[in-house]
Amino acid sequence: MTRIALITGTNRDLGRSTALHLAAAGTDLILTYRSHAEEAQAVVEEARKLGRAAVALRLDTGDTATFPDFTAQVRARRRLPQRLPPSPTHSSVAGLGHR
């Protein structure tokens, strides 16, 4: 089973560090950012150099109206369960199982 982590606020500091630690441990990543796409993409590239699948998607966790579109984008990129767990808080991690 592939481990997948959904991490918010990954373009800097704690989120970035968490993402790269998980990638080094063999976890694929779904990363979010609100306004720094280039920095988030740099984290994606670092994770890929570690041999992990990764994607960065825009998400404003303060605007719940954006959640359905975000969820659709995630499902379009990965085969995930029909029901995703609630969105974690900033720089928190939710492991998503994938078969």
PDB file of C-alpha atoms in Angstrom:
ATOM      1  CA  MET A   1       0.000   0.000   0.000  1.00  0.00           C
ATOM      2  CA  THR A   2       1.362   3.412  -0.986  1.00  0.00           C
ATOM      3  CA  ARG A   3       1.342   5.994   1.779  1.00  0.00           C
ATOM      4  CA  ILE A   4       0.105   9.433   0.769  1.00  0.00           C
ATOM      5  CA  ALA A   5       0.263  12.525   2.975  1.00  0.00           C
ATOM      6  CA  LEU A   6      -1.834  15.650   2.502  1.00  0.00           C
ATOM      7  CA  ILE A   7       0.092  18.573   3.946  1.00  0.00           C
ATOM      8  CA  THR A   8      -1.089  22.176   3.993  1.00  0.00           C
ATOM      9  CA  GLY A   9       1.175  25.192   3.899  1.00  0.00           C
ATOM     10  CA  THR A  10       4.131  23.281   2.501  1.00  0.00           C
ATOM     11  CA  ASN A  11       6.001  26.011   0.689  1.00  0.00           C
ATOM     12  CA  ARG A  12       7.912  27.140   3.795  1.00  0.00           C
ATOM     13  CA  ASP A  13       9.130  26.318   7.276  1.00  0.00           C
ATOM     14  CA  LEU A  14       7.359  23.514   9.179  1.00  0.00           C
ATOM     15  CA  GLY A  15       5.229  22.361   6.249  1.00  0.00           C
ATOM     16  CA  ARG A  16       8.222  22.153   3.912  1.00  0.00           C
ATOM     17  CA  SER A  17      10.312  20.313   6.487  1.00  0.00           C
ATOM     18  CA  THR A  18       7.487  17.864   7.214  1.00  0.00           C
ATOM     19  CA  ALA A  19       6.924  17.186   3.512  1.00  0.00           C
ATOM     20  CA  LEU A  20      10.575  16.451   2.818  1.00  0.00           C
ATOM     21  CA  HIS A  21      10.921  14.274   5.928  1.00  0.00           C
ATOM     22  CA  LEU A  22       7.915  12.183   4.843  1.00  0.00           C
ATOM     23  CA  ALA A  23       9.196  11.949   1.263  1.00  0.00           C
ATOM     24  CA  ALA A  24      12.550  10.706   2.527  1.00  0.00           C
ATOM     25  CA  ALA A  25      10.637   8.071   4.534  1.00  0.00           C
ATOM     26  CA  GLY A  26       8.853   6.819   1.399  1.00  0.00           C
ATOM     27  CA  THR A  27       5.580   8.749   1.454  1.00  0.00           C
ATOM     28  CA  ASP A  28       3.991  10.286  -1.673  1.00  0.00           C
ATOM     29  CA  LEU A  29       2.792  13.860  -1.202  1.00  0.00           C
ATOM     30  CA  ILE A  30      -0.169  16.080  -1.933  1.00  0.00           C
ATOM     31  CA  LEU A  31       1.011  19.555  -0.996  1.00  0.00           C
ATOM     32  CA  THR A  32      -1.016  22.733  -0.742  1.00  0.00           C
ATOM     33  CA  TYR A  33      -0.172  26.393  -0.915  1.00  0.00           C
ATOM     34  CA  ARG A  34      -2.251  29.545  -0.847  1.00  0.00           C
ATOM     35  CA  SER A  35      -0.114  32.086  -2.673  1.00  0.00           C
ATOM     36  CA  HIS A  36       3.458  30.903  -3.280  1.00  0.00           C
ATOM     37  CA  ALA A  37       3.150  28.449  -6.167  1.00  0.00           C
ATOM     38  CA  GLU A  38       6.824  28.623  -7.142  1.00  0.00           C
ATOM     39  CA  GLU A  39       8.020  27.766  -3.644  1.00  0.00           C
ATOM     40  CA  ALA A  40       5.548  24.889  -3.366  1.00  0.00           C
ATOM     41  CA  GLN A  41       6.669  23.558  -6.744  1.00  0.00           C
ATOM     42  CA  ALA A  42      10.269  23.628  -5.522  1.00  0.00           C
ATOM     43  CA  VAL A  43       9.242  21.305  -2.649  1.00  0.00           C
ATOM     44  CA  VAL A  44       7.549  19.018  -5.209  1.00  0.00           C
ATOM     45  CA  GLU A  45      10.791  18.862  -7.193  1.00  0.00           C
ATOM     46  CA  GLU A  46      12.805  18.037  -4.055  1.00  0.00           C
ATOM     47  CA  ALA A  47      10.368  15.222  -3.184  1.00  0.00           C
ATOM     48  CA  ARG A  48      10.623  13.841  -6.710  1.00  0.00           C
ATOM     49  CA  LYS A  49      14.426  13.798  -6.429  1.00  0.00           C
ATOM     50  CA  LEU A  50      13.869  11.554  -3.409  1.00  0.00           C
ATOM     51  CA  GLY A  51      11.896   9.201  -5.650  1.00  0.00           C
ATOM     52  CA  ARG A  52       8.411  10.110  -4.462  1.00  0.00           C
ATOM     53  CA  ALA A  53       5.309  11.168  -6.363  1.00  0.00           C
ATOM     54  CA  ALA A  54       4.258  14.688  -5.408  1.00  0.00           C
ATOM     55  CA  VAL A  55       1.893  17.413  -6.538  1.00  0.00           C
ATOM     56  CA  ALA A  56       1.267  20.967  -5.291  1.00  0.00           C
ATOM     57  CA  LEU A  57      -2.261  22.343  -5.487  1.00  0.00           C
ATOM     58  CA  ARG A  58      -3.639  25.742  -4.539  1.00  0.00           C
ATOM     59  CA  LEU A  59      -5.929  25.662  -1.508  1.00  0.00           C
ATOM     60  CA  ASP A  60      -7.130  28.435   0.773  1.00  0.00           C
ATOM     61  CA  THR A  61      -7.985  26.574   3.986  1.00  0.00           C
ATOM     62  CA  GLY A  62      -9.811  29.684   5.204  1.00  0.00           C
ATOM     63  CA  ASP A  63     -12.341  29.448   2.367  1.00  0.00           C
ATOM     64  CA  THR A  64     -14.377  26.244   2.554  1.00  0.00           C
ATOM     65  CA  ALA A  65     -16.010  27.044  -0.785  1.00  0.00           C
ATOM     66  CA  THR A  66     -12.726  26.019  -2.447  1.00  0.00           C
ATOM     67  CA  PHE A  67     -12.698  22.519  -0.889  1.00  0.00           C
ATOM     68  CA  PRO A  68     -14.889  20.703  -3.474  1.00  0.00           C
ATOM     69  CA  ASP A  69     -12.702  21.892  -6.368  1.00  0.00           C
ATOM     70  CA  PHE A  70      -9.554  20.943  -4.452  1.00  0.00           C
ATOM     71  CA  THR A  71     -10.948  17.478  -3.730  1.00  0.00           C
ATOM     72  CA  ALA A  72     -11.791  17.013  -7.425  1.00  0.00           C
ATOM     73  CA  GLN A  73      -8.240  18.007  -8.392  1.00  0.00           C
ATOM     74  CA  VAL A  74      -6.793  15.484  -5.943  1.00  0.00           C
ATOM     75  CA  ARG A  75      -8.982  12.676  -7.236  1.00  0.00           C
ATOM     76  CA  ALA A  76      -8.102  13.546 -10.832  1.00  0.00           C
ATOM     77  CA  ARG A  77      -4.413  13.022 -10.029  1.00  0.00           C
ATOM     78  CA  ARG A  78      -4.527  10.004  -7.709  1.00  0.00           C
ATOM     79  CA  ARG A  79      -6.821   7.075  -7.106  1.00  0.00           C
ATOM     80  CA  LEU A  80      -8.105   7.964  -3.670  1.00  0.00           C
ATOM     81  CA  PRO A  81     -11.072   6.889  -1.578  1.00  0.00           C
ATOM     82  CA  GLN A  82     -14.377   8.537  -2.435  1.00  0.00           C
ATOM     83  CA  ARG A  83     -14.463  10.149   0.984  1.00  0.00           C
ATOM     84  CA  LEU A  84     -11.379  12.061   2.075  1.00  0.00           C
ATOM     85  CA  PRO A  85     -10.706  12.843   5.728  1.00  0.00           C
ATOM     86  CA  PRO A  86     -11.384  16.403   6.942  1.00  0.00           C
ATOM     87  CA  SER A  87      -8.821  18.984   5.884  1.00  0.00           C
ATOM     88  CA  PRO A  88      -5.954  19.140   8.385  1.00  0.00           C
ATOM     89  CA  THR A  89      -4.887  22.398   9.947  1.00  0.00           C
ATOM     90  CA  HIS A  90      -1.913  24.376   8.643  1.00  0.00           C
ATOM     91  CA  SER A  91       1.232  22.256   8.388  1.00  0.00           C
ATOM     92  CA  SER A  92      -0.509  19.227   9.822  1.00  0.00           C
ATOM     93  CA  VAL A  93      -0.444  15.854   8.178  1.00  0.00           C
ATOM     94  CA  ALA A  94      -3.236  13.401   7.335  1.00  0.00           C
ATOM     95  CA  GLY A  95      -2.129  10.049   5.936  1.00  0.00           C
ATOM     96  CA  LEU A  96      -4.370   8.829   3.132  1.00  0.00           C
ATOM     97  CA  GLY A  97      -4.308   5.107   2.334  1.00  0.00           C
ATOM     98  CA  HIS A  98      -4.200   4.125  -1.343  1.00  0.00           C
ATOM     99  CA  ARG A  99      -4.533   0.696  -2.935  1.00  0.00           C
TER     100      ARG A  99
END
